[in-house]
Amino acid sequence: MHASDKQYDADYIELVGRQPSLDYHDKDDRDDESTTSNSSNERQAMLHRRYSDLETPNERRISLSSVSLLESSGQDANKKTSVAKTLAWQALPSLIISVVGLIMAGVLMDKYKTWALFMKTPELFILVPILLNLKGNLEMNLAARFSTSANLGDLDHGPTRRSLVVGNLALLQVQALVAGAIAGVAAYALGLINKPGGNSATYFEGMYVIASSMISAAVSGGILGTFMCGLILLCRKFEVDPDNVACPMASATGDIVTLLLLGGCALVLSNQINTIFSTILFVVMTLIVPLFGYVVWKNKHVKSLLFVGWVPILIAMVISSLAGMVLEKYVEEFKGVALLTPVLIGLAGNLGSIYASRISTGLHGESKENHQIVEWTLLAMNVPLQIIFLIIIWAFGMGELHYNAWFFFAYFTVSMICTWICLKIGKYMTFGFWKMGYDPDNYVLPYLTASIDLIGTILLVLTFSWLTSSGADDMALKHTSH
């Protein structure tokens, strides 16, 4: 059934239509059935990938945790309460872990802004939000696809599970290496724009930034991709809905691992910055891309994904580049911007990604859910999470901030606005891509996270500017002469 035939409204989304046929097991060259002739090629490839290895319809099943979460429109208040409690119970631990991870990432960013290496090469600091957004998109796309596959029962079939794991990890390396190179070029180009007259720009410096970006993206992709696959398989085993867990965990671990790797690579390569060593690394990593691409091409489950989803990833990088420019401009003007920004946009993005991932799973499984209950539950979950975060940074005196009631009120208000915007964007974007015949698992999250990167950064800077100009709180960073 074509996605545009789905009927939905603001509160309940009821998915109607027949289940995709499972009769073409191990017949890759079989033509699409006439009843689906109006579907897009990508939609057909997506359905074929998800179901082609299942031997019988009985092997396609929704996990017990997913069934309990995909409520029908006739559920009473107790059932709706159960949905909210189950969602909170499963998602809160991973979200709390993500808060800790985001705080650590914020601390690292705060340290990086005064690190001599990053001050000498400001393009590295511009690279940080671009690379973090990029890596988050790649891993969260993987998490969304695997969560849907797990909830549909695709990972229960041994050969299919192994093929999906190997294929997706190889695909992640292709995406990480290519996008890492583009991110490095973008960061370096933006750095040239911000340098008066473009002085001190050299070929070696450019290759140094690009090589650092590619190595960080590739290595972190391998580590985090393996972790995400294992985590989702564990969720399936213990009947926990991976839609509630996978994306926040990807965010929690992804930022820290990528930041540490970027700092380490930049430090090691800085000793050879004026040599061809970075160029050699760039050539070697470029030659590796076709090898991983060949593995993906030979894998029937992910072959169609090799050329799918690049547009949103590239557009997301452009949007994140704008966020990076805003961050670089104001990180030295206002206290705590580097510390607060990752948590502000990270938590909003995590809550929005949970929502989008759940909706996508429901669309693929042709189930229905009370989205109003889920949306309000996720928005309410932002309250304790932000309180935990504010208590932590206040208790440890982090970020050189001046804590008073106006600061807490202003930051909390901005965080709730960002979360509400992110939930709405995630909801309507997921339905929009599905209606157009595209798999939301491959398209929504890059746009979602990049948008909230830019929106959150701008809102935070405007709030700090208002606090300072109004005299409610002094957020200006005092510069001392050396």
Tab-separated table of C-alpha atoms in Angstrom:
chain	number	residue	atom	x	y	z
A	1	MET	CA	0.000	0.000	0.000
A	2	HIS	CA	1.362	3.395	-0.893
A	3	ALA	CA	2.211	5.642	1.993
A	4	SER	CA	0.015	8.397	0.663
A	5	ASP	CA	-3.018	6.209	1.282
A	6	LYS	CA	-2.449	6.382	5.040
A	7	GLN	CA	-5.032	8.391	6.924
A	8	TYR	CA	-4.136	10.380	10.023
A	9	ASP	CA	-5.104	13.346	12.151
A	10	ALA	CA	-3.463	15.440	14.887
A	11	ASP	CA	-4.155	13.126	17.808
A	12	TYR	CA	-4.551	9.592	16.434
A	13	ILE	CA	-2.863	8.180	13.393
A	14	GLU	CA	-4.711	5.159	12.090
A	15	LEU	CA	-2.856	3.155	9.494
A	16	VAL	CA	-5.047	1.183	7.177
A	17	GLY	CA	-4.218	-1.229	4.377
A	18	ARG	CA	-2.949	-4.680	3.716
A	19	GLN	CA	0.302	-6.162	4.936
A	20	PRO	CA	3.121	-6.268	2.368
A	21	SER	CA	3.323	-9.592	0.608
A	22	LEU	CA	5.972	-11.975	1.939
A	23	ASP	CA	5.756	-14.437	-0.942
A	24	TYR	CA	8.955	-13.350	-2.680
A	25	HIS	CA	11.415	-14.909	-0.222
A	26	ASP	CA	14.823	-15.313	-1.886
A	27	LYS	CA	13.469	-14.148	-5.259
A	28	ASP	CA	15.246	-10.856	-5.728
A	29	ASP	CA	14.391	-10.526	-9.390
A	30	ARG	CA	10.639	-10.932	-8.953
A	31	ASP	CA	8.583	-8.002	-10.225
A	32	ASP	CA	6.620	-5.821	-7.842
A	33	GLU	CA	3.024	-6.865	-7.489
A	34	SER	CA	0.492	-4.884	-9.472
A	35	THR	CA	-1.246	-3.664	-6.320
A	36	THR	CA	1.824	-1.663	-5.363
A	37	SER	CA	2.559	-0.244	-8.808
A	38	ASN	CA	1.898	3.277	-7.600
A	39	SER	CA	4.613	3.090	-4.931
A	40	SER	CA	8.004	4.676	-5.404
A	41	ASN	CA	11.011	2.538	-6.289
A	42	GLU	CA	12.658	3.371	-2.993
A	43	ARG	CA	9.568	2.346	-1.029
A	44	GLN	CA	9.494	-1.017	-2.830
A	45	ALA	CA	13.201	-1.544	-2.223
A	46	MET	CA	12.692	-0.696	1.441
A	47	LEU	CA	9.864	-3.205	1.873
A	48	HIS	CA	11.778	-5.861	-0.029
A	49	ARG	CA	14.834	-5.335	2.136
A	50	ARG	CA	12.844	-5.615	5.351
A	51	TYR	CA	10.883	-8.745	4.445
A	52	SER	CA	12.622	-10.678	1.678
A	53	ASP	CA	14.473	-13.081	3.985
A	54	LEU	CA	11.501	-14.013	6.178
A	55	GLU	CA	10.393	-17.558	5.347
A	56	THR	CA	6.782	-17.271	6.484
A	57	PRO	CA	4.438	-14.522	7.584
A	58	ASN	CA	4.534	-16.009	11.073
A	59	GLU	CA	8.185	-15.048	11.377
A	60	ARG	CA	7.271	-11.396	11.030
A	61	ARG	CA	6.111	-10.357	14.465
A	62	ILE	CA	6.086	-7.299	16.640
A	63	SER	CA	7.908	-7.632	19.971
A	64	LEU	CA	5.860	-7.753	23.156
A	65	SER	CA	7.210	-4.373	24.171
A	66	SER	CA	6.236	-2.836	20.836
A	67	VAL	CA	2.722	-4.301	20.945
A	68	SER	CA	2.221	-2.774	24.378
A	69	LEU	CA	3.282	0.625	23.041
A	70	LEU	CA	1.348	0.704	19.751
A	71	GLU	CA	-2.095	1.343	21.232
A	72	SER	CA	-5.345	1.232	19.300
A	73	SER	CA	-7.686	4.184	19.185
A	74	GLY	CA	-10.197	2.442	21.464
A	75	GLN	CA	-7.898	2.154	24.487
A	76	ASP	CA	-9.249	3.633	27.711
A	77	ALA	CA	-7.490	6.058	30.069
A	78	ASN	CA	-5.706	3.262	31.948
A	79	LYS	CA	-4.170	1.978	28.758
A	80	LYS	CA	-3.064	5.481	27.785
A	81	THR	CA	-1.479	5.891	31.199
A	82	SER	CA	0.273	2.559	30.700
A	83	VAL	CA	1.737	3.789	27.418
A	84	ALA	CA	3.109	6.910	29.114
A	85	LYS	CA	4.539	4.932	32.043
A	86	THR	CA	6.159	2.328	29.811
A	87	LEU	CA	7.654	5.011	27.598
A	88	ALA	CA	9.019	6.933	30.587
A	89	TRP	CA	10.302	3.789	32.306
A	90	GLN	CA	12.221	2.629	29.232
A	91	ALA	CA	13.403	5.993	27.899
A	92	LEU	CA	14.360	7.908	31.071
A	93	PRO	CA	17.455	5.826	31.974
A	94	SER	CA	18.945	6.221	28.505
A	95	LEU	CA	18.058	9.915	28.496
A	96	ILE	CA	19.715	10.435	31.895
A	97	ILE	CA	22.814	8.704	30.554
A	98	SER	CA	22.644	10.994	27.536
A	99	VAL	CA	22.533	14.032	29.868
A	100	VAL	CA	25.758	12.880	31.520
A	101	GLY	CA	27.295	12.245	28.119
A	102	LEU	CA	26.204	15.627	26.815
A	103	ILE	CA	27.606	17.366	29.914
A	104	MET	CA	30.937	15.633	29.372
A	105	ALA	CA	30.813	16.674	25.718
A	106	GLY	CA	30.059	20.238	26.797
A	107	VAL	CA	32.998	20.206	29.213
A	108	LEU	CA	35.255	18.970	26.421
A	109	MET	CA	34.017	21.711	24.104
A	110	ASP	CA	34.597	24.264	26.863
A	111	LYS	CA	38.169	22.985	27.214
A	112	TYR	CA	38.714	22.843	23.472
A	113	LYS	CA	37.832	26.530	23.005
A	114	THR	CA	40.839	27.526	25.166
A	115	TRP	CA	43.131	24.730	23.978
A	116	ALA	CA	46.124	26.227	22.178
A	117	LEU	CA	45.739	23.711	19.360
A	118	PHE	CA	42.164	24.773	18.624
A	119	MET	CA	42.952	28.469	19.071
A	120	LYS	CA	45.792	28.154	16.584
A	121	THR	CA	43.519	26.356	14.101
A	122	PRO	CA	39.994	27.746	14.656
A	123	GLU	CA	38.674	25.578	11.818
A	124	LEU	CA	38.840	22.665	14.233
A	125	PHE	CA	36.319	24.331	16.524
A	126	ILE	CA	34.040	25.081	13.566
A	127	LEU	CA	34.371	21.407	12.667
A	128	VAL	CA	33.091	20.262	16.075
A	129	PRO	CA	29.334	20.977	15.667
A	130	ILE	CA	29.403	19.889	12.014
A	131	LEU	CA	31.106	16.610	12.818
A	132	LEU	CA	29.005	15.917	15.896
A	133	ASN	CA	25.801	16.529	13.969
A	134	LEU	CA	27.061	14.453	11.069
A	135	LYS	CA	28.085	11.503	13.224
A	136	GLY	CA	24.887	11.748	15.218
A	137	ASN	CA	22.876	11.591	11.994
A	138	LEU	CA	24.698	8.532	10.712
A	139	GLU	CA	24.422	6.561	13.936
A	140	MET	CA	20.856	7.627	14.654
A	141	ASN	CA	19.817	6.671	11.124
A	142	LEU	CA	21.348	3.283	11.805
A	143	ALA	CA	19.550	3.119	15.163
A	144	ALA	CA	16.221	4.062	13.566
A	145	ARG	CA	16.554	1.450	10.796
A	146	PHE	CA	17.586	-1.286	13.210
A	147	SER	CA	14.864	-0.381	15.700
A	148	THR	CA	12.245	-0.710	12.983
A	149	SER	CA	13.770	-3.988	11.803
A	150	ALA	CA	13.819	-5.307	15.374
A	151	ASN	CA	10.201	-4.376	16.032
A	152	LEU	CA	9.123	-5.978	12.755
A	153	GLY	CA	10.994	-9.189	13.585
A	154	ASP	CA	13.554	-8.948	10.768
A	155	LEU	CA	16.464	-9.465	13.186
A	156	ASP	CA	14.989	-12.713	14.523
A	157	HIS	CA	16.072	-14.590	11.389
A	158	GLY	CA	19.768	-15.509	11.763
A	159	PRO	CA	21.015	-15.061	8.159
A	160	THR	CA	19.052	-11.838	7.771
A	161	ARG	CA	20.391	-10.511	11.088
A	162	ARG	CA	24.015	-11.204	10.158
A	163	SER	CA	23.589	-9.715	6.694
A	164	LEU	CA	21.944	-6.572	8.073
A	165	VAL	CA	24.663	-6.062	10.702
A	166	VAL	CA	27.581	-6.499	8.288
A	167	GLY	CA	25.933	-4.500	5.533
A	168	ASN	CA	24.969	-1.584	7.757
A	169	LEU	CA	28.400	-1.376	9.373
A	170	ALA	CA	30.043	-1.283	5.929
A	171	LEU	CA	27.523	1.335	4.814
A	172	LEU	CA	28.292	3.390	7.911
A	173	GLN	CA	31.996	3.433	7.002
A	174	VAL	CA	31.239	4.650	3.477
A	175	GLN	CA	29.011	7.397	4.819
A	176	ALA	CA	31.434	8.366	7.597
A	177	LEU	CA	34.487	8.633	5.333
A	178	VAL	CA	32.735	10.582	2.574
A	179	ALA	CA	30.820	12.877	4.894
A	180	GLY	CA	33.864	13.315	7.146
A	181	ALA	CA	35.831	14.595	4.177
A	182	ILE	CA	33.043	16.983	3.201
A	183	ALA	CA	32.740	18.188	6.794
A	184	GLY	CA	36.461	18.902	6.926
A	185	VAL	CA	36.345	20.869	3.666
A	186	ALA	CA	33.288	22.814	4.867
A	187	ALA	CA	34.890	23.665	8.223
A	188	TYR	CA	38.090	24.806	6.554
A	189	ALA	CA	36.201	26.916	4.013
A	190	LEU	CA	34.117	28.547	6.742
A	191	GLY	CA	37.310	29.251	8.661
A	192	LEU	CA	38.740	31.060	5.630
A	193	ILE	CA	35.642	33.223	5.421
A	194	ASN	CA	36.040	34.263	9.053
A	195	LYS	CA	39.750	35.073	8.661
A	196	PRO	CA	40.384	38.687	7.658
A	197	GLY	CA	41.926	38.656	4.207
A	198	GLY	CA	42.189	34.891	4.348
A	199	ASN	CA	45.757	35.153	5.608
A	200	SER	CA	47.685	32.222	7.065
A	201	ALA	CA	45.630	29.763	4.985
A	202	THR	CA	47.788	26.922	3.658
A	203	TYR	CA	47.272	23.677	1.765
A	204	PHE	CA	48.809	21.704	4.607
A	205	GLU	CA	46.455	23.223	7.151
A	206	GLY	CA	43.497	22.269	4.987
A	207	MET	CA	44.634	18.653	4.621
A	208	TYR	CA	45.308	18.544	8.362
A	209	VAL	CA	41.698	19.506	9.165
A	210	ILE	CA	40.229	17.123	6.548
A	211	ALA	CA	42.375	14.160	7.642
A	212	SER	CA	41.505	14.733	11.293
A	213	SER	CA	37.818	14.823	10.392
A	214	MET	CA	37.914	11.647	8.282
A	215	ILE	CA	39.856	9.596	10.824
A	216	SER	CA	37.593	10.693	13.667
A	217	ALA	CA	34.448	9.939	11.658
A	218	ALA	CA	35.628	6.515	10.455
A	219	VAL	CA	36.966	5.216	13.764
A	220	SER	CA	34.023	6.495	15.803
A	221	GLY	CA	31.671	5.074	13.178
A	222	GLY	CA	33.149	1.616	13.614
A	223	ILE	CA	33.021	1.791	17.413
A	224	LEU	CA	29.567	3.319	17.709
A	225	GLY	CA	28.030	1.294	14.877
A	226	THR	CA	29.056	-1.949	16.555
A	227	PHE	CA	27.769	-0.669	19.896
A	228	MET	CA	24.386	0.342	18.439
A	229	CYS	CA	23.863	-2.996	16.682
A	230	GLY	CA	24.656	-4.867	19.896
A	231	LEU	CA	22.431	-2.601	21.980
A	232	ILE	CA	19.404	-3.053	19.709
A	233	LEU	CA	19.865	-6.829	19.648
A	234	LEU	CA	19.927	-6.786	23.465
A	235	CYS	CA	16.769	-4.673	23.533
A	236	ARG	CA	15.076	-7.207	21.306
A	237	LYS	CA	16.185	-10.061	23.546
A	238	PHE	CA	14.905	-8.408	26.743
A	239	GLU	CA	11.704	-7.120	25.105
A	240	VAL	CA	12.553	-3.432	25.438
A	241	ASP	CA	11.415	-1.183	22.601
A	242	PRO	CA	14.666	0.020	20.966
A	243	ASP	CA	12.840	3.118	19.676
A	244	ASN	CA	12.889	4.375	23.282
A	245	VAL	CA	16.550	3.604	23.923
A	246	ALA	CA	18.723	3.510	20.813
A	247	CYS	CA	18.834	7.162	19.689
A	248	PRO	CA	19.585	8.667	23.143
A	249	MET	CA	22.349	6.118	23.689
A	250	ALA	CA	23.802	6.904	20.271
A	251	SER	CA	23.838	10.572	21.250
A	252	ALA	CA	25.321	9.906	24.699
A	253	THR	CA	28.245	7.875	23.440
A	254	GLY	CA	28.659	9.426	20.008
A	255	ASP	CA	29.563	12.962	21.021
A	256	ILE	CA	32.125	11.919	23.625
A	257	VAL	CA	33.824	9.312	21.429
A	258	THR	CA	33.952	11.635	18.417
A	259	LEU	CA	35.255	14.604	20.427
A	260	LEU	CA	37.971	12.514	22.061
A	261	LEU	CA	39.003	11.038	18.723
A	262	LEU	CA	38.998	14.443	17.032
A	263	GLY	CA	41.152	15.940	19.789
A	264	GLY	CA	43.518	12.974	19.693
A	265	CYS	CA	43.839	12.981	15.898
A	266	ALA	CA	44.344	16.746	15.796
A	267	LEU	CA	47.031	16.527	18.467
A	268	VAL	CA	48.938	13.679	16.780
A	269	LEU	CA	48.711	15.166	13.297
A	270	SER	CA	49.683	18.641	14.513
A	271	ASN	CA	53.270	17.452	14.777
A	272	GLN	CA	53.197	16.802	11.011
A	273	ILE	CA	50.996	19.709	9.973
A	274	ASN	CA	53.536	21.154	7.534
A	275	THR	CA	54.328	17.815	5.869
A	276	ILE	CA	52.522	15.571	3.372
A	277	PHE	CA	51.620	13.090	6.110
A	278	SER	CA	47.994	14.306	6.303
A	279	THR	CA	47.764	14.114	2.510
A	280	ILE	CA	48.921	10.495	2.538
A	281	LEU	CA	46.308	9.637	5.163
A	282	PHE	CA	43.639	11.355	3.073
A	283	VAL	CA	44.597	9.330	-0.027
A	284	VAL	CA	44.614	6.039	1.909
A	285	MET	CA	41.196	6.686	3.461
A	286	THR	CA	39.799	7.729	0.078
A	287	LEU	CA	40.963	4.439	-1.449
A	288	ILE	CA	39.241	2.515	1.352
A	289	VAL	CA	35.835	3.943	0.439
A	290	PRO	CA	35.357	1.750	-2.711
A	291	LEU	CA	36.239	-1.370	-0.681
A	292	PHE	CA	33.458	-0.773	1.823
A	293	GLY	CA	31.224	0.309	-1.040
A	294	TYR	CA	31.749	-3.063	-2.729
A	295	VAL	CA	30.701	-4.877	0.449
A	296	VAL	CA	27.529	-2.787	0.582
A	297	TRP	CA	26.819	-3.322	-3.114
A	298	LYS	CA	26.975	-7.112	-2.732
A	299	ASN	CA	24.571	-7.039	0.227
A	300	LYS	CA	20.970	-7.182	-1.012
A	301	HIS	CA	19.571	-5.756	2.235
A	302	VAL	CA	21.495	-2.472	2.141
A	303	LYS	CA	22.446	-2.172	-1.523
A	304	SER	CA	19.652	0.292	-2.187
A	305	LEU	CA	20.849	2.485	0.698
A	306	LEU	CA	24.252	3.142	-0.867
A	307	PHE	CA	22.889	6.071	-2.859
A	308	VAL	CA	19.940	6.898	-0.609
A	309	GLY	CA	19.861	9.523	2.123
A	310	TRP	CA	22.850	11.587	1.007
A	311	VAL	CA	20.818	14.707	0.283
A	312	PRO	CA	19.475	15.094	3.848
A	313	ILE	CA	22.918	14.359	5.288
A	314	LEU	CA	24.559	17.015	3.108
A	315	ILE	CA	21.816	19.576	3.721
A	316	ALA	CA	22.075	18.838	7.449
A	317	MET	CA	25.795	19.597	7.286
A	318	VAL	CA	25.097	22.957	5.669
A	319	ILE	CA	22.576	23.824	8.379
A	320	SER	CA	24.976	22.644	11.093
A	321	SER	CA	27.714	24.747	9.515
A	322	LEU	CA	25.577	27.807	10.146
A	323	ALA	CA	25.143	26.674	13.755
A	324	GLY	CA	28.904	26.262	13.978
A	325	MET	CA	29.488	29.796	12.742
A	326	VAL	CA	27.061	31.161	15.320
A	327	LEU	CA	28.731	29.101	18.043
A	328	GLU	CA	32.227	30.227	17.077
A	329	LYS	CA	31.168	33.885	16.973
A	330	TYR	CA	29.552	33.951	20.400
A	331	VAL	CA	31.501	31.307	22.313
A	332	GLU	CA	33.980	34.014	23.343
A	333	GLU	CA	31.302	36.578	24.138
A	334	PHE	CA	28.992	34.724	26.509
A	335	LYS	CA	29.814	32.459	29.424
A	336	GLY	CA	28.802	28.807	29.236
A	337	VAL	CA	27.698	28.762	25.606
A	338	ALA	CA	30.036	25.865	24.790
A	339	LEU	CA	28.828	23.964	27.876
A	340	LEU	CA	25.086	24.560	27.539
A	341	THR	CA	24.666	24.230	23.761
A	342	PRO	CA	25.288	20.448	23.473
A	343	VAL	CA	22.824	19.644	26.262
A	344	LEU	CA	20.175	22.096	25.074
A	345	ILE	CA	20.084	20.863	21.488
A	346	GLY	CA	21.090	17.304	22.377
A	347	LEU	CA	18.185	16.608	24.722
A	348	ALA	CA	15.673	18.224	22.385
A	349	GLY	CA	17.067	16.175	19.511
A	350	ASN	CA	16.971	12.957	21.534
A	351	LEU	CA	13.333	13.423	22.525
A	352	GLY	CA	12.412	14.340	18.962
A	353	SER	CA	14.274	11.335	17.555
A	354	ILE	CA	12.457	8.965	19.936
A	355	TYR	CA	9.156	10.382	18.719
A	356	ALA	CA	10.097	10.168	15.033
A	357	SER	CA	11.480	6.643	15.428
A	358	ARG	CA	8.311	5.430	17.167
A	359	ILE	CA	6.105	6.958	14.476
A	360	SER	CA	8.224	5.375	11.725
A	361	THR	CA	7.985	1.958	13.362
A	362	GLY	CA	4.212	2.337	13.607
A	363	LEU	CA	3.992	3.293	9.937
A	364	HIS	CA	6.068	0.306	8.830
A	365	GLY	CA	4.123	-2.049	11.098
A	366	GLU	CA	0.780	-0.560	10.017
A	367	SER	CA	-0.200	-0.019	13.635
A	368	LYS	CA	-1.768	2.921	15.394
A	369	GLU	CA	-0.748	4.905	18.432
A	370	ASN	CA	-2.062	7.799	20.496
A	371	HIS	CA	0.536	10.327	19.421
A	372	GLN	CA	-0.817	13.074	21.635
A	373	ILE	CA	-0.075	10.974	24.736
A	374	VAL	CA	3.429	10.143	23.484
A	375	GLU	CA	4.125	13.758	22.539
A	376	TRP	CA	3.073	15.192	25.898
A	377	THR	CA	4.930	12.431	27.750
A	378	LEU	CA	8.166	13.230	25.926
A	379	LEU	CA	7.704	16.969	26.490
A	380	ALA	CA	7.087	16.357	30.204
A	381	MET	CA	10.211	14.164	30.411
A	382	ASN	CA	12.299	17.191	29.445
A	383	VAL	CA	11.436	18.809	32.796
A	384	PRO	CA	13.244	16.371	35.166
A	385	LEU	CA	16.088	15.940	32.685
A	386	GLN	CA	16.774	19.679	32.518
A	387	ILE	CA	16.440	19.970	36.291
A	388	ILE	CA	19.052	17.225	36.725
A	389	PHE	CA	21.338	19.026	34.290
A	390	LEU	CA	20.960	22.433	35.959
A	391	ILE	CA	21.562	20.948	39.413
A	392	ILE	CA	24.743	19.258	38.198
A	393	ILE	CA	26.258	22.353	36.587
A	394	TRP	CA	25.224	24.511	39.571
A	395	ALA	CA	26.634	22.056	42.131
A	396	PHE	CA	29.988	21.822	40.365
A	397	GLY	CA	30.149	25.497	39.347
A	398	MET	CA	30.641	24.597	35.697
A	399	GLY	CA	30.887	26.952	32.751
A	400	GLU	CA	31.934	30.137	34.631
A	401	LEU	CA	28.234	30.983	34.864
A	402	HIS	CA	26.565	33.379	37.259
A	403	TYR	CA	23.624	31.370	38.572
A	404	ASN	CA	20.512	33.221	39.613
A	405	ALA	CA	16.747	32.800	39.207
A	406	TRP	CA	16.665	34.667	35.901
A	407	PHE	CA	19.289	32.389	34.381
A	408	PHE	CA	17.494	29.203	35.438
A	409	PHE	CA	14.121	30.505	34.257
A	410	ALA	CA	15.448	31.723	30.909
A	411	TYR	CA	17.377	28.547	30.138
A	412	PHE	CA	14.508	26.291	31.184
A	413	THR	CA	12.085	28.249	28.986
A	414	VAL	CA	14.383	27.994	25.967
A	415	SER	CA	14.821	24.244	26.530
A	416	MET	CA	11.056	23.659	26.617
A	417	ILE	CA	10.557	25.723	23.460
A	418	CYS	CA	13.307	23.803	21.660
A	419	THR	CA	11.865	20.441	22.726
A	420	TRP	CA	8.341	21.404	21.640
A	421	ILE	CA	9.618	22.586	18.250
A	422	CYS	CA	11.676	19.422	17.806
A	423	LEU	CA	8.716	17.147	18.601
A	424	LYS	CA	6.497	18.962	16.125
A	425	ILE	CA	9.146	18.927	13.399
A	426	GLY	CA	9.798	15.217	13.975
A	427	LYS	CA	6.101	14.351	13.854
A	428	TYR	CA	5.073	16.170	10.713
A	429	MET	CA	8.312	15.513	8.869
A	430	THR	CA	7.979	11.756	9.467
A	431	PHE	CA	4.435	11.693	8.118
A	432	GLY	CA	5.435	13.974	5.269
A	433	PHE	CA	8.251	11.748	4.007
A	434	TRP	CA	6.098	8.635	4.426
A	435	LYS	CA	3.284	10.226	2.438
A	436	MET	CA	5.747	11.031	-0.363
A	437	GLY	CA	6.871	7.384	-0.434
A	438	TYR	CA	10.230	7.757	1.321
A	439	ASP	CA	11.451	5.759	4.303
A	440	PRO	CA	11.510	8.198	7.277
A	441	ASP	CA	14.293	6.155	8.903
A	442	ASN	CA	16.695	7.426	6.230
A	443	TYR	CA	15.494	11.008	5.874
A	444	VAL	CA	13.968	12.558	8.991
A	445	LEU	CA	16.689	12.547	11.653
A	446	PRO	CA	19.354	14.518	9.710
A	447	TYR	CA	16.933	17.345	9.015
A	448	LEU	CA	15.532	17.178	12.540
A	449	THR	CA	18.825	17.344	14.418
A	450	ALA	CA	20.380	19.936	12.121
A	451	SER	CA	17.337	22.187	12.418
A	452	ILE	CA	17.338	22.057	16.202
A	453	ASP	CA	21.117	22.675	16.195
A	454	LEU	CA	20.590	26.003	14.477
A	455	ILE	CA	17.366	26.952	16.263
A	456	GLY	CA	18.684	26.020	19.715
A	457	THR	CA	22.002	27.833	19.257
A	458	ILE	CA	20.304	31.027	18.052
A	459	LEU	CA	17.704	30.962	20.847
A	460	LEU	CA	20.404	30.438	23.497
A	461	VAL	CA	22.545	33.289	22.174
A	462	LEU	CA	19.519	35.616	21.989
A	463	THR	CA	18.553	34.670	25.547
A	464	PHE	CA	22.049	35.342	26.887
A	465	SER	CA	22.136	38.638	25.032
A	466	TRP	CA	18.799	39.649	26.572
A	467	LEU	CA	19.892	38.598	30.074
A	468	THR	CA	23.039	40.704	29.766
A	469	SER	CA	21.479	43.786	28.150
A	470	SER	CA	18.537	43.852	30.561
A	471	GLY	CA	20.780	43.478	33.607
A	472	ALA	CA	18.922	40.353	34.742
A	473	ASP	CA	22.187	38.403	34.663
A	474	ASP	CA	25.697	39.101	33.454
A	475	MET	CA	26.453	36.475	30.833
A	476	ALA	CA	29.274	38.432	29.162
A	477	LEU	CA	32.609	36.676	29.164
A	478	LYS	CA	35.314	38.843	30.724
A	479	HIS	CA	38.484	38.928	28.663
A	480	THR	CA	41.736	39.314	30.541
A	481	SER	CA	44.887	40.637	28.961
A	482	HIS	CA	47.993	38.504	29.188
